Amino acid sequence: MALIQAADTRTYNTSTDYAKPVLAAVKPREHEDSLALLRSHAMFSALEEDDLQELLHHARRLRLGHHQLLYRQDMPAHHFFFVLSGRLRLYRLDASGVDRTLDSIAPGDCIAEVMIYADPARYACFAEALKTSEVLMIPVKAYQDLLDTNHRYTQAALRHYAMRAVTRFHDLEIMTVQSARDRLIRYLVDLLPEGSEQGGEVELPLPKCLVASRLAMQPETFSRILADLKSNGLVRVNRSRVFISDPSKLIRISQ
Amino acid sequence: MALIQAADTRTYNTSTDYAKPVLAAVKPREHEDSLALLRSHAMFSALEEDDLQELLHHARRLRLGHHQLLYRQDMPAHHFFFVLSGRLRLYRLDASGVDRTLDSIAPGDCIAEVMIYADPARYACFAEALKTSEVLMIPVKAYQDLLDTNHRYTQAALRHYAMRAVTRFHDLEIMTVQSARDRLIRYLVDLLPEGSEQGGEVELPLPKCLVASRLAMQPETFSRILADLKSNGLVRVNRSRVFISDPSKLIRISQ
């Protein structure tokens, strides 16, 4: 049963500053929790028990330390990943060394699953752990084989990919907002759960300096805007938590 | 044969400034060209002749004038569209009336096809013709019915949706570049066809003021950057055409 690991024989296109993620040993209880999380994702929820076990047989559970890299930009993409715990960050590195944050991925979501039909399949960015994290490393080929055999699986995957494209379009849409303040407001309101018209609290999915990077602004700009919103009574901030008392007012001033 | 039209009985969620697109009459030669274009798209290339004809039977060919709207943001999305000729623009309208350009769609590509599994299915933006254009309006349901019956079709569609998500991620990535100049450079270099390392000419897919909007900058900023690049001999500009003599030099200065 591959969620509980034996040995890892794959080789990585390593570089000097790249520490290989270690295989994670798993207690039965953790294993059950991981299975439940996996089954809640659209790409796996339709799988029959036998097929899920077959997929897990090919998968490896990896543990990553804080700031440890899962993969590097432009590495061949033979695997995609399912986040079991912790949180990962996707980013690009420019030739000048500037690091741009693209996304943060929470437990229950996939990373690089869009690579299954890319040609050439190369990771479009870096992925690193923002804190101690565990991921399931799934060979693209093993998942493709399942899709080849079962129409229902392909339909479920199609549903996921269509929604992923919609989400990415939405992400892009926010980035076409010219004003840095309005981009940040849109980003914060988006983090609120459904039905938070009366206000609510959001947890920033990234450290503040990385939210700034994700929204294409300087950390100082981010701090200034947040301070302005605070002094106008529009938000309250407690470390990584932001309380929004009146989302509709916030949206109004951003337009 | 539905590419050549009879009558259009659908109703739109119309508003006062929304002129309904007109049905297009089609000459046999045009019809053949349209079919060839449709068959070149991943979502249709796998379709058997009978199935393609069945789909076309449900489709309507629409002609749009310059600036005419195809659909409005938040309208229920019962159809997706395939562009046969002309060019369309996707944009959002903020409450204050600010119009933000998100994408431009050329002949041979689809619009709103990611809506096939959205719930609720509502268009995420406006779509308008940038010049006289023709589109094929395809009921989502008719396409879904084809996917239900044929595994190969679903796999072909999955391939398209995965690539669409990759493209959108790439679009997002460019937008996380903080400097307006560097965003514009990345955008121009992206427009170059493959194998243009020795330089080449690109046609801006949007009027200059809309490229500025797409890249979240003021039209004046766009003009100033382009003038700078020109005066440094990095680009030559002739109306909507931009000649890049040394793409690698342009990329180097942007990093």
Short mmCIF file of N, CA and C in Angstrom, two decimals, chain A residues 90 92-96 100-103 113-119 124-125 144 146-152 154-155 157-159 161-166 168-169 171-178 183 186 212-219 254-255, chain B residues 90 92-96 100-103 113-119 124-125 144 146-152 154-155 157-159 161-166 168-169 171-178 183 186 212-219 254-255:
data_model
loop_
_atom_site.label_atom_id
_atom_site.label_comp_id
_atom_site.label_asym_id
_atom_site.label_seq_id
_atom_site.Cartn_x
_atom_site.Cartn_y
_atom_site.Cartn_z
N LEU A 90 3.72 28.38 -5.26
CA LEU A 90 4.24 28.31 -6.63
C LEU A 90 4.85 29.66 -6.95
N ARG A 92 7.90 31.91 -9.69
CA ARG A 92 8.86 31.97 -10.79
C ARG A 92 10.08 32.74 -10.33
N LEU A 93 11.20 32.40 -10.92
CA LEU A 93 12.44 33.10 -10.62
C LEU A 93 12.92 33.72 -11.92
N ASP A 94 13.09 35.05 -11.94
CA ASP A 94 13.62 35.71 -13.12
C ASP A 94 15.13 35.58 -13.15
N ALA A 95 15.71 35.85 -14.31
CA ALA A 95 17.17 35.72 -14.46
C ALA A 95 17.89 36.60 -13.45
N SER A 96 17.28 37.73 -13.10
CA SER A 96 17.92 38.64 -12.14
C SER A 96 17.71 38.19 -10.70
N ARG A 100 8.72 35.79 -8.07
CA ARG A 100 7.33 36.24 -8.17
C ARG A 100 6.37 35.14 -7.75
N THR A 101 5.57 35.40 -6.73
CA THR A 101 4.64 34.41 -6.21
C THR A 101 3.42 34.30 -7.13
N LEU A 102 3.06 33.08 -7.52
CA LEU A 102 1.94 32.88 -8.44
C LEU A 102 0.71 32.30 -7.75
N ASP A 103 0.93 31.44 -6.76
CA ASP A 103 -0.23 30.80 -6.13
C ASP A 103 0.22 30.14 -4.84
N GLU A 113 -1.30 19.40 -11.93
CA GLU A 113 -2.11 18.36 -12.57
C GLU A 113 -2.45 18.75 -14.01
N VAL A 114 -2.33 20.02 -14.35
CA VAL A 114 -2.61 20.44 -15.73
C VAL A 114 -1.52 19.98 -16.69
N MET A 115 -0.43 19.43 -16.13
CA MET A 115 0.67 18.95 -16.96
C MET A 115 0.36 17.62 -17.65
N ILE A 116 -0.78 17.01 -17.34
CA ILE A 116 -0.96 15.63 -17.84
C ILE A 116 -0.96 15.54 -19.35
N TYR A 117 -1.30 16.62 -20.05
CA TYR A 117 -1.25 16.53 -21.51
C TYR A 117 -0.32 17.57 -22.12
N ALA A 118 0.50 18.22 -21.31
CA ALA A 118 1.40 19.24 -21.84
C ALA A 118 2.49 18.58 -22.67
N ASP A 119 2.92 19.27 -23.72
CA ASP A 119 3.98 18.74 -24.57
C ASP A 119 4.86 19.89 -25.04
N ALA A 124 6.06 24.73 -14.95
CA ALA A 124 6.08 26.13 -15.37
C ALA A 124 6.64 27.05 -14.30
N CYS A 125 6.92 26.50 -13.11
CA CYS A 125 7.36 27.35 -12.00
C CYS A 125 8.03 26.47 -10.95
N GLN A 144 -3.08 8.91 -16.30
CA GLN A 144 -3.52 8.83 -17.70
C GLN A 144 -4.07 7.43 -18.02
N LEU A 146 -5.58 5.38 -16.09
CA LEU A 146 -6.94 5.26 -15.55
C LEU A 146 -7.94 5.97 -16.47
N LEU A 147 -7.55 7.15 -16.96
CA LEU A 147 -8.45 7.92 -17.83
C LEU A 147 -8.69 7.16 -19.14
N ASP A 148 -7.67 6.44 -19.59
CA ASP A 148 -7.81 5.70 -20.85
C ASP A 148 -8.88 4.62 -20.75
N THR A 149 -9.06 4.08 -19.54
CA THR A 149 -9.92 2.91 -19.41
C THR A 149 -11.35 3.25 -19.03
N ASN A 150 -11.58 4.45 -18.51
CA ASN A 150 -12.89 4.70 -17.93
C ASN A 150 -13.43 6.07 -18.32
N HIS A 151 -14.56 6.04 -19.00
CA HIS A 151 -15.17 7.27 -19.51
C HIS A 151 -15.61 8.19 -18.38
N ARG A 152 -16.13 7.58 -17.31
CA ARG A 152 -16.64 8.36 -16.19
C ARG A 152 -15.50 9.14 -15.52
N THR A 154 -12.79 10.18 -16.97
CA THR A 154 -12.38 11.26 -17.87
C THR A 154 -13.34 12.44 -17.74
N GLN A 155 -14.62 12.12 -17.62
CA GLN A 155 -15.60 13.21 -17.46
C GLN A 155 -15.39 13.98 -16.16
N ALA A 157 -12.55 14.28 -14.55
CA ALA A 157 -11.32 15.07 -14.70
C ALA A 157 -11.60 16.31 -15.55
N LEU A 158 -12.38 16.13 -16.61
CA LEU A 158 -12.72 17.25 -17.50
C LEU A 158 -13.40 18.37 -16.72
N ARG A 159 -14.30 17.96 -15.84
CA ARG A 159 -15.01 18.93 -14.99
C ARG A 159 -14.00 19.72 -14.15
N TYR A 161 -10.76 20.21 -14.77
CA TYR A 161 -9.89 21.06 -15.60
C TYR A 161 -10.63 22.29 -16.11
N ALA A 162 -11.91 22.13 -16.45
CA ALA A 162 -12.69 23.28 -16.90
C ALA A 162 -12.79 24.30 -15.77
N MET A 163 -13.02 23.81 -14.55
CA MET A 163 -13.13 24.72 -13.41
C MET A 163 -11.78 25.38 -13.10
N ARG A 164 -10.71 24.64 -13.29
CA ARG A 164 -9.37 25.20 -13.06
C ARG A 164 -9.12 26.35 -14.03
N ALA A 165 -9.54 26.16 -15.28
CA ALA A 165 -9.37 27.23 -16.28
C ALA A 165 -10.21 28.45 -15.89
N VAL A 166 -11.42 28.23 -15.35
CA VAL A 166 -12.27 29.33 -14.90
C VAL A 166 -11.59 30.08 -13.76
N ARG A 168 -8.39 30.24 -13.02
CA ARG A 168 -7.21 30.97 -13.50
C ARG A 168 -7.61 32.25 -14.23
N PHE A 169 -8.74 32.17 -14.95
CA PHE A 169 -9.24 33.36 -15.65
C PHE A 169 -9.64 34.42 -14.63
N ASP A 171 -8.35 34.71 -11.60
CA ASP A 171 -7.08 35.24 -11.05
C ASP A 171 -6.52 36.31 -11.97
N LEU A 172 -6.55 36.02 -13.26
CA LEU A 172 -6.04 36.97 -14.26
C LEU A 172 -6.85 38.26 -14.21
N GLU A 173 -8.16 38.11 -14.08
CA GLU A 173 -9.07 39.25 -14.08
C GLU A 173 -8.69 40.23 -12.96
N ILE A 174 -8.44 39.71 -11.77
CA ILE A 174 -8.06 40.58 -10.64
C ILE A 174 -6.79 41.35 -10.98
N MET A 175 -5.88 40.68 -11.69
CA MET A 175 -4.58 41.31 -11.98
C MET A 175 -4.68 42.42 -13.03
N THR A 176 -5.80 42.49 -13.75
CA THR A 176 -5.95 43.59 -14.71
C THR A 176 -6.47 44.86 -14.02
N VAL A 177 -6.78 44.77 -12.72
CA VAL A 177 -7.15 45.96 -11.95
C VAL A 177 -5.89 46.79 -11.76
N GLN A 178 -5.89 48.03 -12.25
CA GLN A 178 -4.66 48.83 -12.25
C GLN A 178 -4.22 49.28 -10.87
N ARG A 183 -6.73 46.06 -6.25
CA ARG A 183 -6.37 44.64 -6.41
C ARG A 183 -6.37 43.95 -5.05
N ARG A 186 -9.94 43.40 -3.82
CA ARG A 186 -10.57 42.28 -4.55
C ARG A 186 -10.05 40.94 -4.04
N ALA A 212 1.99 40.44 -1.32
CA ALA A 212 2.40 41.61 -2.10
C ALA A 212 2.94 41.16 -3.46
N SER A 213 3.84 40.20 -3.44
CA SER A 213 4.44 39.67 -4.67
C SER A 213 3.36 39.10 -5.59
N ARG A 214 2.44 38.32 -5.00
CA ARG A 214 1.35 37.71 -5.78
C ARG A 214 0.50 38.77 -6.47
N LEU A 215 0.37 39.94 -5.82
CA LEU A 215 -0.46 41.00 -6.38
C LEU A 215 0.37 42.05 -7.10
N ALA A 216 1.62 41.69 -7.43
CA ALA A 216 2.51 42.56 -8.22
C ALA A 216 2.68 43.94 -7.60
N MET A 217 2.92 43.96 -6.30
CA MET A 217 3.21 45.25 -5.66
C MET A 217 4.38 45.09 -4.68
N GLN A 218 4.99 46.20 -4.31
CA GLN A 218 6.07 46.17 -3.33
C GLN A 218 5.50 45.88 -1.94
N PRO A 219 6.26 45.18 -1.08
CA PRO A 219 5.79 44.94 0.29
C PRO A 219 5.41 46.24 1.02
N SER A 254 -13.64 50.34 -3.83
CA SER A 254 -12.60 49.86 -4.77
C SER A 254 -13.03 50.06 -6.21
N GLN A 255 -14.19 50.63 -6.43
CA GLN A 255 -14.67 50.71 -7.82
C GLN A 255 -14.88 52.15 -8.27
N LEU B 90 -12.67 40.09 -24.81
CA LEU B 90 -13.32 39.80 -23.54
C LEU B 90 -12.96 40.91 -22.56
N ARG B 92 -14.20 43.11 -18.64
CA ARG B 92 -15.06 43.29 -17.48
C ARG B 92 -15.39 44.76 -17.33
N LEU B 93 -16.54 45.02 -16.76
CA LEU B 93 -16.95 46.40 -16.51
C LEU B 93 -17.13 46.55 -15.01
N ASP B 94 -16.39 47.49 -14.40
CA ASP B 94 -16.56 47.73 -12.97
C ASP B 94 -17.78 48.63 -12.75
N ALA B 95 -18.23 48.67 -11.49
CA ALA B 95 -19.42 49.47 -11.16
C ALA B 95 -19.23 50.92 -11.57
N SER B 96 -17.97 51.41 -11.50
CA SER B 96 -17.70 52.80 -11.85
C SER B 96 -17.59 53.00 -13.37
N ARG B 100 -12.02 46.78 -18.27
CA ARG B 100 -10.71 46.13 -18.23
C ARG B 100 -10.66 44.98 -19.24
N THR B 101 -9.73 45.08 -20.17
CA THR B 101 -9.60 44.07 -21.21
C THR B 101 -8.92 42.81 -20.65
N LEU B 102 -9.51 41.63 -20.91
CA LEU B 102 -8.96 40.39 -20.37
C LEU B 102 -8.31 39.53 -21.44
N ASP B 103 -8.86 39.55 -22.64
CA ASP B 103 -8.32 38.68 -23.68
C ASP B 103 -8.87 39.11 -25.02
N GLU B 113 -15.92 28.33 -23.62
CA GLU B 113 -16.10 26.89 -23.64
C GLU B 113 -15.84 26.28 -22.26
N VAL B 114 -15.15 27.01 -21.37
CA VAL B 114 -14.92 26.50 -20.03
C VAL B 114 -16.20 26.50 -19.19
N MET B 115 -17.25 27.10 -19.73
CA MET B 115 -18.53 27.16 -19.01
C MET B 115 -19.28 25.84 -19.03
N ILE B 116 -18.77 24.83 -19.75
CA ILE B 116 -19.62 23.64 -19.94
C ILE B 116 -19.95 22.94 -18.63
N TYR B 117 -19.10 23.09 -17.61
CA TYR B 117 -19.45 22.44 -16.34
C TYR B 117 -19.57 23.43 -15.19
N ALA B 118 -19.61 24.71 -15.51
CA ALA B 118 -19.71 25.71 -14.44
C ALA B 118 -21.10 25.64 -13.80
N ASP B 119 -21.15 25.92 -12.51
CA ASP B 119 -22.43 25.89 -11.80
C ASP B 119 -22.40 26.98 -10.73
N ALA B 124 -18.43 35.16 -17.37
CA ALA B 124 -17.59 35.86 -16.40
C ALA B 124 -17.22 37.26 -16.86
N CYS B 125 -17.58 37.61 -18.09
CA CYS B 125 -17.17 38.90 -18.64
C CYS B 125 -18.07 39.25 -19.83
N GLN B 144 -22.16 18.71 -24.57
CA GLN B 144 -22.12 17.77 -23.44
C GLN B 144 -22.68 16.41 -23.84
N LEU B 146 -22.55 14.98 -26.69
CA LEU B 146 -21.54 14.26 -27.46
C LEU B 146 -20.49 13.65 -26.52
N LEU B 147 -20.10 14.43 -25.52
CA LEU B 147 -19.09 13.95 -24.57
C LEU B 147 -19.62 12.75 -23.77
N ASP B 148 -20.92 12.76 -23.51
CA ASP B 148 -21.51 11.66 -22.74
C ASP B 148 -21.41 10.33 -23.47
N THR B 149 -21.41 10.42 -24.82
CA THR B 149 -21.51 9.17 -25.58
C THR B 149 -20.16 8.63 -26.02
N ASN B 150 -19.12 9.45 -25.99
CA ASN B 150 -17.89 9.01 -26.64
C ASN B 150 -16.65 9.34 -25.80
N HIS B 151 -15.96 8.31 -25.39
CA HIS B 151 -14.79 8.46 -24.52
C HIS B 151 -13.67 9.24 -25.22
N ARG B 152 -13.49 8.98 -26.51
CA ARG B 152 -12.42 9.63 -27.25
C ARG B 152 -12.65 11.15 -27.32
N THR B 154 -14.25 12.92 -25.11
CA THR B 154 -14.01 13.48 -23.78
C THR B 154 -12.51 13.66 -23.55
N GLN B 155 -11.73 12.68 -24.01
CA GLN B 155 -10.28 12.79 -23.85
C GLN B 155 -9.71 13.97 -24.64
N ALA B 157 -11.35 16.69 -25.45
CA ALA B 157 -11.78 17.91 -24.77
C ALA B 157 -10.92 18.15 -23.52
N LEU B 158 -10.63 17.07 -22.79
CA LEU B 158 -9.81 17.17 -21.58
C LEU B 158 -8.45 17.77 -21.91
N ARG B 159 -7.88 17.30 -23.01
CA ARG B 159 -6.59 17.82 -23.47
C ARG B 159 -6.67 19.33 -23.69
N TYR B 161 -8.86 21.46 -22.38
CA TYR B 161 -9.10 22.21 -21.14
C TYR B 161 -7.85 22.28 -20.28
N ALA B 162 -7.06 21.21 -20.26
CA ALA B 162 -5.81 21.23 -19.50
C ALA B 162 -4.88 22.29 -20.08
N MET B 163 -4.82 22.36 -21.43
CA MET B 163 -3.94 23.35 -22.06
C MET B 163 -4.47 24.78 -21.82
N ARG B 164 -5.78 24.92 -21.78
CA ARG B 164 -6.36 26.24 -21.51
C ARG B 164 -5.97 26.71 -20.11
N ALA B 165 -5.99 25.78 -19.16
CA ALA B 165 -5.60 26.14 -17.79
C ALA B 165 -4.12 26.53 -17.75
N VAL B 166 -3.28 25.83 -18.53
CA VAL B 166 -1.86 26.16 -18.60
C VAL B 166 -1.67 27.57 -19.17
N ARG B 168 -3.81 30.06 -19.21
CA ARG B 168 -4.30 31.07 -18.27
C ARG B 168 -3.30 31.29 -17.14
N PHE B 169 -2.64 30.22 -16.73
CA PHE B 169 -1.61 30.34 -15.68
C PHE B 169 -0.45 31.18 -16.20
N ASP B 171 -0.70 33.50 -18.55
CA ASP B 171 -1.20 34.88 -18.59
C ASP B 171 -1.06 35.53 -17.22
N LEU B 172 -1.46 34.78 -16.20
CA LEU B 172 -1.39 35.27 -14.82
C LEU B 172 0.05 35.57 -14.45
N GLU B 173 0.95 34.68 -14.85
CA GLU B 173 2.36 34.81 -14.52
C GLU B 173 2.91 36.15 -15.03
N ILE B 174 2.60 36.49 -16.27
CA ILE B 174 3.06 37.76 -16.82
C ILE B 174 2.57 38.93 -15.98
N MET B 175 1.33 38.80 -15.47
CA MET B 175 0.74 39.91 -14.73
C MET B 175 1.35 40.10 -13.35
N THR B 176 2.12 39.10 -12.87
CA THR B 176 2.77 39.29 -11.57
C THR B 176 4.09 40.04 -11.73
N VAL B 177 4.49 40.34 -12.97
CA VAL B 177 5.67 41.17 -13.20
C VAL B 177 5.31 42.60 -12.80
N GLN B 178 6.04 43.16 -11.84
CA GLN B 178 5.64 44.46 -11.28
C GLN B 178 5.84 45.62 -12.24
N ARG B 183 6.40 43.98 -18.15
CA ARG B 183 5.19 43.26 -18.55
C ARG B 183 4.97 43.40 -20.05
N ARG B 186 7.46 41.25 -22.00
CA ARG B 186 7.07 39.84 -21.93
C ARG B 186 5.90 39.55 -22.87
N ALA B 212 -2.87 48.24 -23.42
CA ALA B 212 -2.55 48.89 -22.15
C ALA B 212 -3.48 48.40 -21.05
N SER B 213 -4.77 48.37 -21.32
CA SER B 213 -5.76 47.90 -20.35
C SER B 213 -5.50 46.44 -19.98
N ARG B 214 -5.22 45.62 -20.99
CA ARG B 214 -4.95 44.19 -20.75
C ARG B 214 -3.76 44.00 -19.82
N LEU B 215 -2.78 44.92 -19.92
CA LEU B 215 -1.56 44.81 -19.11
C LEU B 215 -1.62 45.71 -17.88
N ALA B 216 -2.82 46.15 -17.52
CA ALA B 216 -3.05 46.92 -16.30
C ALA B 216 -2.18 48.18 -16.22
N MET B 217 -2.11 48.91 -17.34
CA MET B 217 -1.39 50.19 -17.30
C MET B 217 -2.20 51.26 -18.04
N GLN B 218 -1.86 52.52 -17.78
CA GLN B 218 -2.52 53.62 -18.48
C GLN B 218 -2.03 53.66 -19.93
N PRO B 219 -2.92 54.11 -20.87
CA PRO B 219 -2.50 54.23 -22.28
C PRO B 219 -1.24 55.09 -22.42
N SER B 254 14.70 43.19 -19.65
CA SER B 254 13.47 43.17 -18.86
C SER B 254 13.67 42.40 -17.56
N GLN B 255 14.86 41.90 -17.31
CA GLN B 255 15.02 41.05 -16.12
C GLN B 255 16.01 41.62 -15.12
#
